[in-house]
Amino acid sequence: MHSPGKIIFSEIDKVFNLQIQNKWNVRNTGFTERSENLDKIRHWILNNRQKIRDAVYKDFKKPFPETDLTEIFNTLAEIRTTKANLRKWMKPQKAAPTPSMLTTHGYVIYEPKGTVLIISPWNYPFLLAVEPLISAIAAGNTVIIKPSEISRNTSAVIKEMVDELFPPNEVCVFEGGKEIATYLLQKPFDHIFFTGSTTVGKIVLKAAAEHFTSVTLELGGKSPVIVDSSADLKDAAQKLVWGKFLNAGQTCQGPDYLLIDKRIKSELIELLKNFINKSYGKNPNEIKHSHDFARIINFNHIGRLIDYLEEAKKYGAKVEIGGEYDRETNYFSPTVLSGSFTGTKLMEEEIFGPILPVMTFENIDEAIEIIKRQPPPLAVYIFSNKNKTIETVKENTVSGSVVINDLVLQFSHYNLPFGGIKESGLGTAHGFYGFEAFSNRRTVLKHHKFSPIKLFYPPYNNGKQKLINLLIKFFR
Ligand code: NAD
């Protein structure tokens, strides 16, 4: 008798080999076939919208409108942008000749990487598996997806979709956890697109090095929000409540902690309270039973958040709003804390939940110093109406993106690259940048029989040396 593990491992071997054999066929597909494949996904999503909403709801009680907006709409928007531009992206991109290369004809072609692996997380479980799939198909690859074992209802729906739409030698899903991911990572894939934690990202990077496989790593981190005294506080508070408590705070580029000018602290906290009450309920009981607020994914994560909260309280943090939780139902209320938080897990780990620590500053340099103590995050958010403050923050911090007077939205702008830097990620995705991530940017240089470069070939006599000297003189 084989153990289930062995059966699935031999299935992985089989599918991987089938995809390797088939990758040359898929590579040679044109715009029409790739676009038709994207349409198949689009139709499936539209026909199975309720099934996707139900699955994500079963995973962490995500409200249907949030699933519509952040999982379904974003996926459809990625398909639309890709379809509208793919013909252009697939065309060779001409490179203007440099003065010494005037007689050449150079261009760049985007060729498929080949057989690629996508490993995705649980927090936007449909979007973060299917969005890279769209880019991978657009670029002409065969694809294996390993969705998260934690959001298992959504992973089952992703598998159902892929099984219905594609033969396994084109696209295939393997469900399962670390064991399956580790086995897949031993294969010599042509690209790995990983979305998940920084810790696992490092494991993926090491595994990829074994085969010189290129990677895109979409990781996490602590994205700060700065609000200065010139900001429109009502607007900032409304956006903060939406951006922080969307998906119950389990958003990679979501606001992690808040740095505000000391003079506006009490006003901003009051406004946050008002918008929480407006969005989720007038009192703790109404908020707890709100249908518009998701739950924490599982027992481990709710335990982690409770530890963060209780530790911060021990260090003297003040609970300004919320602070309620229920381990039985994975409920953690929208929570705002104030204090210094130095040395607490709230400032050492990615929070990834609905807790917003608020710290104050007297001048913008103090806020910048706090940001610089952390590894570069996915995003830095600034609410301000002073260009000088915005520029100072931009010039003195490092992150994957900078967003001014809004939050989170950079993810949904498909003409902008999305990604992190260092601990928050390597490479970018979305729209053209996603297509590029799954493509080999290949240089093509064409020349004629007549080549002025021949004038410089050996033997290197005096005349040639003079010519070389002239060349250097011209280019110095
Ligand atoms: P995770 O790293 O625990 O898991 C991600 C995937 O990796 C899952 O499919 C999991 O099965 C797999 N995995 C787990 N252990 C592994 C191992 N040892 N080897 C190989 N694969 C392994 O992340 P998560 O908890 O699912 O997701 C939350 C994290 O993802 C947060 O840090 C968040 O910031 C980040 N994230 C980043 C983005 C982004 O676009 N930058 C988007 C969403 C989430």
Short mmCIF file of C-alpha atoms in Angstrom, two decimals, residues 49-435:
data_model
loop_
_atom_site.label_atom_id
_atom_site.label_comp_id
_atom_site.label_asym_id
_atom_site.label_seq_id
_atom_site.Cartn_x
_atom_site.Cartn_y
_atom_site.Cartn_z
CA ARG A 49 -19.35 34.04 -8.36
CA GLN A 50 -21.56 32.75 -5.54
CA LYS A 51 -19.44 29.61 -5.19
CA ILE A 52 -16.31 31.74 -4.73
CA ARG A 53 -18.07 34.03 -2.21
CA ASP A 54 -19.33 31.01 -0.24
CA ALA A 55 -15.90 29.39 -0.12
CA VAL A 56 -14.12 32.53 1.10
CA TYR A 57 -16.94 33.04 3.63
CA LYS A 58 -16.45 29.50 4.94
CA ASP A 59 -12.74 30.18 5.31
CA PHE A 60 -12.99 33.35 7.43
CA LYS A 61 -16.48 34.81 7.20
CA LYS A 62 -15.38 37.42 4.71
CA PRO A 63 -18.39 39.58 3.80
CA PHE A 64 -19.68 38.93 0.26
CA PRO A 65 -19.21 42.57 -0.86
CA GLU A 66 -15.56 42.40 0.27
CA THR A 67 -15.05 39.20 -1.70
CA ASP A 68 -16.70 40.84 -4.70
CA LEU A 69 -14.47 43.89 -4.46
CA THR A 70 -11.12 42.44 -3.46
CA GLU A 71 -11.12 38.92 -4.90
CA ILE A 72 -13.50 38.95 -7.87
CA PHE A 73 -13.30 42.53 -9.13
CA ASN A 74 -9.49 42.64 -8.84
CA THR A 75 -9.14 39.35 -10.73
CA LEU A 76 -11.49 40.52 -13.49
CA ALA A 77 -9.65 43.87 -13.68
CA GLU A 78 -6.33 42.03 -14.10
CA ILE A 79 -7.84 39.96 -16.94
CA ARG A 80 -9.25 43.07 -18.61
CA THR A 81 -5.95 45.01 -18.46
CA THR A 82 -4.01 41.97 -19.66
CA LYS A 83 -6.35 41.22 -22.58
CA ALA A 84 -6.43 44.86 -23.67
CA ASN A 85 -2.63 45.11 -23.81
CA LEU A 86 -1.33 41.62 -24.44
CA ARG A 87 -0.98 41.99 -28.20
CA LYS A 88 1.26 45.03 -27.61
CA TRP A 89 3.27 43.33 -24.83
CA MET A 90 3.94 40.30 -27.04
CA LYS A 91 5.43 42.43 -29.83
CA PRO A 92 9.20 42.85 -30.09
CA GLN A 93 10.27 46.14 -28.50
CA LYS A 94 12.69 48.00 -30.74
CA ALA A 95 15.84 49.39 -29.12
CA ALA A 96 17.26 52.61 -30.59
CA PRO A 97 20.88 52.02 -31.70
CA THR A 98 23.67 53.68 -29.71
CA PRO A 99 26.23 55.68 -31.78
CA SER A 100 28.71 52.77 -31.93
CA MET A 101 25.92 50.35 -32.95
CA LEU A 102 24.37 52.45 -35.73
CA THR A 103 24.60 49.63 -38.25
CA THR A 104 22.80 47.09 -36.03
CA HIS A 105 19.13 46.37 -35.48
CA GLY A 106 18.31 45.54 -31.85
CA TYR A 107 15.11 44.57 -30.12
CA VAL A 108 13.77 42.84 -27.04
CA ILE A 109 11.36 39.92 -27.14
CA TYR A 110 9.33 38.60 -24.24
CA GLU A 111 9.45 34.83 -24.32
CA PRO A 112 7.70 32.51 -21.85
CA LYS A 113 9.84 31.31 -18.96
CA GLY A 114 8.47 27.76 -19.42
CA THR A 115 7.01 25.72 -16.58
CA VAL A 116 6.28 27.85 -13.53
CA LEU A 117 5.17 27.38 -9.94
CA ILE A 118 2.75 29.64 -8.06
CA ILE A 119 2.54 29.30 -4.26
CA SER A 120 -0.15 31.45 -2.67
CA PRO A 121 -1.30 32.50 0.83
CA TRP A 122 -4.67 32.36 2.61
CA ASN A 123 -5.47 36.03 3.16
CA TYR A 124 -6.87 36.88 -0.31
CA PRO A 125 -7.09 33.22 -1.19
CA PHE A 126 -8.74 33.41 -4.61
CA LEU A 127 -7.11 36.59 -5.89
CA LEU A 128 -3.54 35.76 -4.95
CA ALA A 129 -3.60 32.38 -6.70
CA VAL A 130 -5.54 33.41 -9.81
CA GLU A 131 -3.99 36.81 -10.46
CA PRO A 132 -0.47 35.42 -11.04
CA LEU A 133 -2.06 32.62 -13.06
CA ILE A 134 -3.45 35.26 -15.45
CA SER A 135 0.01 36.78 -15.94
CA ALA A 136 1.61 33.34 -16.33
CA ILE A 137 -0.92 32.28 -18.99
CA ALA A 138 -0.62 35.63 -20.78
CA ALA A 139 3.14 35.13 -20.95
CA GLY A 140 2.71 31.60 -22.41
CA ASN A 141 3.74 29.31 -19.56
CA THR A 142 2.53 26.00 -18.20
CA VAL A 143 1.59 26.42 -14.54
CA ILE A 144 1.42 24.46 -11.30
CA ILE A 145 -0.40 26.19 -8.43
CA LYS A 146 -0.09 25.31 -4.74
CA PRO A 147 -2.76 27.37 -2.95
CA SER A 148 -2.88 27.69 0.84
CA GLU A 149 -3.96 24.73 2.94
CA ILE A 150 -5.30 27.19 5.54
CA SER A 151 -8.01 28.66 3.27
CA ARG A 152 -8.93 25.18 2.15
CA ASN A 153 -12.48 25.88 0.95
CA THR A 154 -11.23 28.48 -1.52
CA SER A 155 -8.31 26.27 -2.54
CA ALA A 156 -10.82 23.53 -3.44
CA VAL A 157 -12.73 26.01 -5.63
CA ILE A 158 -9.52 27.08 -7.39
CA LYS A 159 -8.76 23.42 -8.08
CA GLU A 160 -12.28 22.84 -9.38
CA MET A 161 -11.94 25.82 -11.74
CA VAL A 162 -8.56 24.76 -13.08
CA ASP A 163 -9.62 21.09 -13.49
CA GLU A 164 -12.65 22.20 -15.50
CA LEU A 165 -10.78 24.63 -17.73
CA PHE A 166 -7.33 23.19 -18.40
CA PRO A 167 -5.64 19.85 -19.01
CA PRO A 168 -2.97 19.12 -16.36
CA ASN A 169 -0.17 19.49 -18.89
CA GLU A 170 -1.15 23.19 -19.14
CA VAL A 171 -2.34 24.19 -15.66
CA CYS A 172 -2.67 22.03 -12.56
CA VAL A 173 -3.43 22.63 -8.88
CA PHE A 174 -1.92 20.64 -6.00
CA GLU A 175 -3.61 21.27 -2.69
CA GLY A 176 -1.75 20.70 0.56
CA GLY A 177 0.62 22.36 2.97
CA LYS A 178 4.31 22.66 3.69
CA GLU A 179 5.08 19.04 2.73
CA ILE A 180 3.66 19.45 -0.79
CA ALA A 181 5.25 22.90 -1.21
CA THR A 182 8.64 21.53 -0.13
CA TYR A 183 8.37 18.67 -2.62
CA LEU A 184 7.39 21.04 -5.44
CA LEU A 185 10.26 23.37 -4.60
CA GLN A 186 12.76 20.60 -5.32
CA LYS A 187 11.72 20.61 -9.00
CA PRO A 188 13.68 22.64 -11.53
CA PHE A 189 10.89 25.11 -12.35
CA ASP A 190 11.61 27.95 -14.79
CA HIS A 191 10.12 30.54 -12.42
CA ILE A 192 8.60 30.57 -8.95
CA PHE A 193 6.01 33.16 -7.99
CA PHE A 194 5.58 33.08 -4.23
CA THR A 195 3.19 35.18 -2.15
CA GLY A 196 3.42 34.76 1.60
CA SER A 197 5.48 35.51 4.66
CA THR A 198 9.05 36.79 4.70
CA THR A 199 10.16 33.68 6.62
CA VAL A 200 8.85 31.24 4.02
CA GLY A 201 10.01 33.60 1.25
CA LYS A 202 13.58 32.99 2.37
CA ILE A 203 13.04 29.21 2.20
CA VAL A 204 11.68 29.60 -1.35
CA LEU A 205 14.65 31.76 -2.38
CA LYS A 206 17.12 29.16 -1.07
CA ALA A 207 15.30 26.31 -2.85
CA ALA A 208 15.24 28.32 -6.10
CA ALA A 209 18.99 28.93 -5.90
CA GLU A 210 19.56 25.18 -6.24
CA HIS A 211 18.30 25.31 -9.85
CA PHE A 212 19.10 28.97 -10.65
CA THR A 213 15.35 29.46 -10.89
CA SER A 214 14.18 33.06 -11.05
CA VAL A 215 11.70 34.17 -8.40
CA THR A 216 9.10 36.77 -7.69
CA LEU A 217 8.57 37.09 -3.95
CA GLU A 218 5.51 39.02 -2.81
CA LEU A 219 6.07 39.19 0.96
CA GLY A 220 4.84 41.09 4.00
CA GLY A 221 6.07 43.70 6.43
CA LYS A 222 4.97 46.62 8.49
CA SER A 223 3.53 49.41 6.34
CA PRO A 224 3.35 52.66 8.33
CA VAL A 225 0.83 55.47 7.97
CA ILE A 226 1.84 59.05 8.75
CA VAL A 227 -0.82 61.69 9.39
CA ASP A 228 0.44 65.24 9.83
CA SER A 229 -1.43 68.27 11.10
CA SER A 230 -2.14 69.59 7.58
CA ALA A 231 -4.10 66.47 6.58
CA ASP A 232 -7.84 66.36 6.12
CA LEU A 233 -8.45 64.36 9.31
CA LYS A 234 -11.98 63.25 8.50
CA ASP A 235 -10.89 61.87 5.16
CA ALA A 236 -7.81 60.20 6.72
CA ALA A 237 -9.89 58.58 9.48
CA GLN A 238 -12.50 57.25 7.06
CA LYS A 239 -9.83 55.78 4.79
CA LEU A 240 -7.91 54.35 7.77
CA VAL A 241 -10.96 52.52 9.07
CA TRP A 242 -11.62 51.00 5.66
CA GLY A 243 -7.98 50.18 4.83
CA LYS A 244 -7.11 48.78 8.25
CA PHE A 245 -10.23 46.74 8.99
CA LEU A 246 -10.87 45.42 5.47
CA ASN A 247 -10.38 41.63 5.54
CA ALA A 248 -10.17 42.07 9.35
CA GLY A 249 -6.75 43.64 8.95
CA GLN A 250 -5.30 40.60 7.21
CA THR A 251 -3.96 42.55 4.21
CA CYS A 252 -0.31 42.41 3.18
CA GLN A 253 -0.06 46.09 2.16
CA GLY A 254 -2.59 47.20 4.77
CA PRO A 255 -1.69 49.89 7.29
CA ASP A 256 0.26 48.26 10.11
CA TYR A 257 0.84 51.15 12.53
CA LEU A 258 -0.04 54.83 12.69
CA LEU A 259 2.27 57.80 13.34
CA ILE A 260 0.43 61.04 14.00
CA ASP A 261 1.26 64.59 14.91
CA LYS A 262 0.81 64.91 18.69
CA ARG A 263 -1.54 67.89 18.30
CA ILE A 264 -4.18 65.97 16.35
CA LYS A 265 -4.13 62.69 18.31
CA SER A 266 -7.37 63.03 20.26
CA GLU A 267 -9.28 64.46 17.30
CA LEU A 268 -8.15 61.66 14.99
CA ILE A 269 -8.92 58.92 17.52
CA GLU A 270 -12.42 60.36 18.02
CA LEU A 271 -12.93 60.34 14.24
CA LEU A 272 -11.68 56.74 14.01
CA LYS A 273 -14.22 55.77 16.66
CA ASN A 274 -17.02 57.50 14.72
CA PHE A 275 -16.15 55.75 11.46
CA ILE A 276 -15.83 52.34 13.17
CA ASN A 277 -19.30 52.86 14.65
CA LYS A 278 -20.66 53.98 11.28
CA SER A 279 -19.13 51.04 9.40
CA TYR A 280 -19.60 48.13 11.80
CA GLY A 281 -22.03 49.05 14.60
CA LYS A 282 -22.83 51.53 17.33
CA ASN A 283 -21.58 49.43 20.25
CA PRO A 284 -19.29 46.42 20.92
CA ASN A 285 -22.16 43.95 20.65
CA GLU A 286 -23.36 45.30 17.29
CA ILE A 287 -19.80 45.32 15.98
CA LYS A 288 -19.31 41.71 17.08
CA HIS A 289 -22.40 40.67 15.13
CA SER A 290 -21.70 42.85 12.11
CA HIS A 291 -21.94 41.01 8.78
CA ASP A 292 -19.50 43.51 7.32
CA PHE A 293 -16.44 42.50 9.31
CA ALA A 294 -14.47 39.30 8.61
CA ARG A 295 -13.05 36.87 11.18
CA ILE A 296 -9.44 35.92 11.91
CA ILE A 297 -8.42 32.94 9.80
CA ASN A 298 -7.78 30.41 12.58
CA PHE A 299 -7.03 29.56 16.19
CA ASN A 300 -3.27 30.15 15.86
CA HIS A 301 -3.67 33.61 14.42
CA ILE A 302 -6.29 34.75 16.93
CA GLY A 303 -3.96 33.47 19.69
CA ARG A 304 -1.09 35.46 18.19
CA LEU A 305 -3.15 38.69 18.12
CA ILE A 306 -4.37 38.19 21.70
CA ASP A 307 -0.73 37.80 22.81
CA TYR A 308 0.21 41.02 21.00
CA LEU A 309 -2.66 42.91 22.66
CA GLU A 310 -2.06 41.58 26.18
CA GLU A 311 1.69 42.16 25.96
CA ALA A 312 1.18 45.75 24.75
CA LYS A 313 -1.23 46.38 27.64
CA LYS A 314 1.40 45.10 30.08
CA TYR A 315 3.86 47.58 28.55
CA GLY A 316 1.40 50.38 29.29
CA ALA A 317 -0.51 50.69 26.00
CA LYS A 318 -3.92 52.32 26.32
CA VAL A 319 -6.90 50.69 24.61
CA GLU A 320 -8.53 53.62 22.83
CA ILE A 321 -11.07 51.60 20.84
CA GLY A 322 -12.13 47.92 20.92
CA GLY A 323 -9.76 45.38 22.42
CA GLU A 324 -12.45 42.65 22.58
CA TYR A 325 -11.94 39.14 21.26
CA ASP A 326 -13.51 35.71 21.30
CA ARG A 327 -11.26 32.69 20.73
CA GLU A 328 -14.25 30.41 20.09
CA THR A 329 -15.41 32.33 17.02
CA ASN A 330 -12.08 33.82 15.89
CA TYR A 331 -13.49 37.30 16.47
CA PHE A 332 -11.16 40.21 17.15
CA SER A 333 -12.76 43.64 17.28
CA PRO A 334 -11.45 46.68 15.40
CA THR A 335 -8.90 47.90 17.92
CA VAL A 336 -6.92 51.11 18.32
CA LEU A 337 -4.17 51.36 20.94
CA SER A 338 -1.94 54.24 21.91
CA GLY A 339 1.43 54.21 23.61
CA SER A 340 5.09 53.84 22.67
CA PHE A 341 5.21 50.07 21.86
CA THR A 342 9.02 49.95 21.82
CA GLY A 343 10.13 46.36 22.37
CA THR A 344 6.63 44.88 21.99
CA LYS A 345 5.68 42.26 19.40
CA LEU A 346 3.25 44.80 17.97
CA MET A 347 6.26 46.76 16.71
CA GLU A 348 8.55 43.80 16.04
CA GLU A 349 6.24 41.57 13.99
CA GLU A 350 3.85 42.19 11.11
CA ILE A 351 0.50 42.64 12.92
CA PHE A 352 -1.72 41.15 10.21
CA GLY A 353 -4.95 41.71 12.13
CA PRO A 354 -7.33 44.48 13.21
CA ILE A 355 -5.04 46.15 15.78
CA LEU A 356 -3.84 49.66 15.03
CA PRO A 357 -1.10 50.95 17.33
CA VAL A 358 -0.93 54.74 17.34
CA MET A 359 2.26 56.62 18.16
CA THR A 360 2.76 60.37 18.15
CA PHE A 361 5.53 62.63 16.85
CA GLU A 362 6.40 66.28 17.34
CA ASN A 363 8.31 66.67 14.10
CA ILE A 364 8.34 64.55 10.97
CA ASP A 365 11.94 63.37 11.51
CA GLU A 366 10.84 61.39 14.58
CA ALA A 367 8.26 59.56 12.46
CA ILE A 368 10.89 58.84 9.79
CA GLU A 369 13.26 57.46 12.44
CA ILE A 370 10.60 55.00 13.63
CA ILE A 371 9.99 53.82 10.04
CA LYS A 372 13.73 53.40 9.42
CA ARG A 373 14.07 51.04 12.41
CA GLN A 374 11.98 48.47 10.50
CA PRO A 375 12.95 46.55 7.34
CA PRO A 376 11.64 48.29 4.19
CA PRO A 377 7.87 47.67 3.99
CA LEU A 378 5.55 47.11 1.04
CA ALA A 379 4.16 50.63 1.40
CA VAL A 380 4.57 53.95 3.15
CA TYR A 381 1.32 55.91 3.47
CA ILE A 382 1.22 59.66 4.04
CA PHE A 383 -1.81 61.81 4.80
CA SER A 384 -0.70 65.40 4.37
CA ASN A 385 -1.42 68.50 2.35
CA LYS A 386 2.14 69.81 2.65
CA ASN A 387 4.34 68.97 -0.32
CA LYS A 388 7.45 69.47 1.79
CA THR A 389 6.38 66.81 4.30
CA ILE A 390 5.41 64.41 1.52
CA GLU A 391 8.77 64.89 -0.22
CA THR A 392 10.74 64.57 3.04
CA VAL A 393 9.06 61.27 3.87
CA LYS A 394 9.47 59.99 0.30
CA GLU A 395 13.15 60.93 0.13
CA ASN A 396 14.06 59.51 3.54
CA THR A 397 12.30 56.14 3.51
CA VAL A 398 12.42 52.99 1.35
CA SER A 399 9.41 50.86 0.37
CA GLY A 400 7.74 49.09 -2.55
CA SER A 401 5.25 51.94 -2.95
CA VAL A 402 4.39 55.35 -1.52
CA VAL A 403 0.75 56.34 -1.38
CA ILE A 404 -0.36 59.87 -0.61
CA ASN A 405 -3.77 60.61 0.91
CA ASP A 406 -5.07 57.08 0.46
CA LEU A 407 -4.41 53.49 1.47
CA VAL A 408 -4.18 50.04 -0.11
CA LEU A 409 -5.42 51.18 -3.55
CA GLN A 410 -2.05 50.84 -5.26
CA PHE A 411 -2.78 47.11 -5.47
CA SER A 412 -5.69 47.72 -7.83
CA HIS A 413 -3.96 50.07 -10.28
CA TYR A 414 -2.95 47.60 -12.95
CA ASN A 415 -0.67 49.97 -14.82
CA LEU A 416 1.54 50.31 -11.74
CA PRO A 417 4.02 47.66 -10.59
CA PHE A 418 3.13 46.04 -7.26
CA GLY A 419 5.83 44.57 -5.06
CA GLY A 420 8.17 45.03 -2.15
CA ILE A 421 11.85 45.55 -1.61
CA LYS A 422 14.28 43.39 0.40
CA GLU A 423 12.29 41.74 3.27
CA SER A 424 8.97 42.83 1.73
CA GLY A 425 9.69 41.19 -1.61
CA LEU A 426 11.65 40.78 -4.81
CA GLY A 427 10.26 41.67 -8.22
CA THR A 428 6.89 43.10 -9.14
CA ALA A 429 3.54 41.94 -10.48
CA HIS A 430 0.28 43.18 -12.03
CA GLY A 431 -0.49 44.15 -15.60
CA PHE A 432 2.62 44.41 -17.76
CA TYR A 433 4.87 43.81 -14.73
CA GLY A 434 3.17 40.46 -14.08
CA PHE A 435 3.56 39.50 -17.75
#
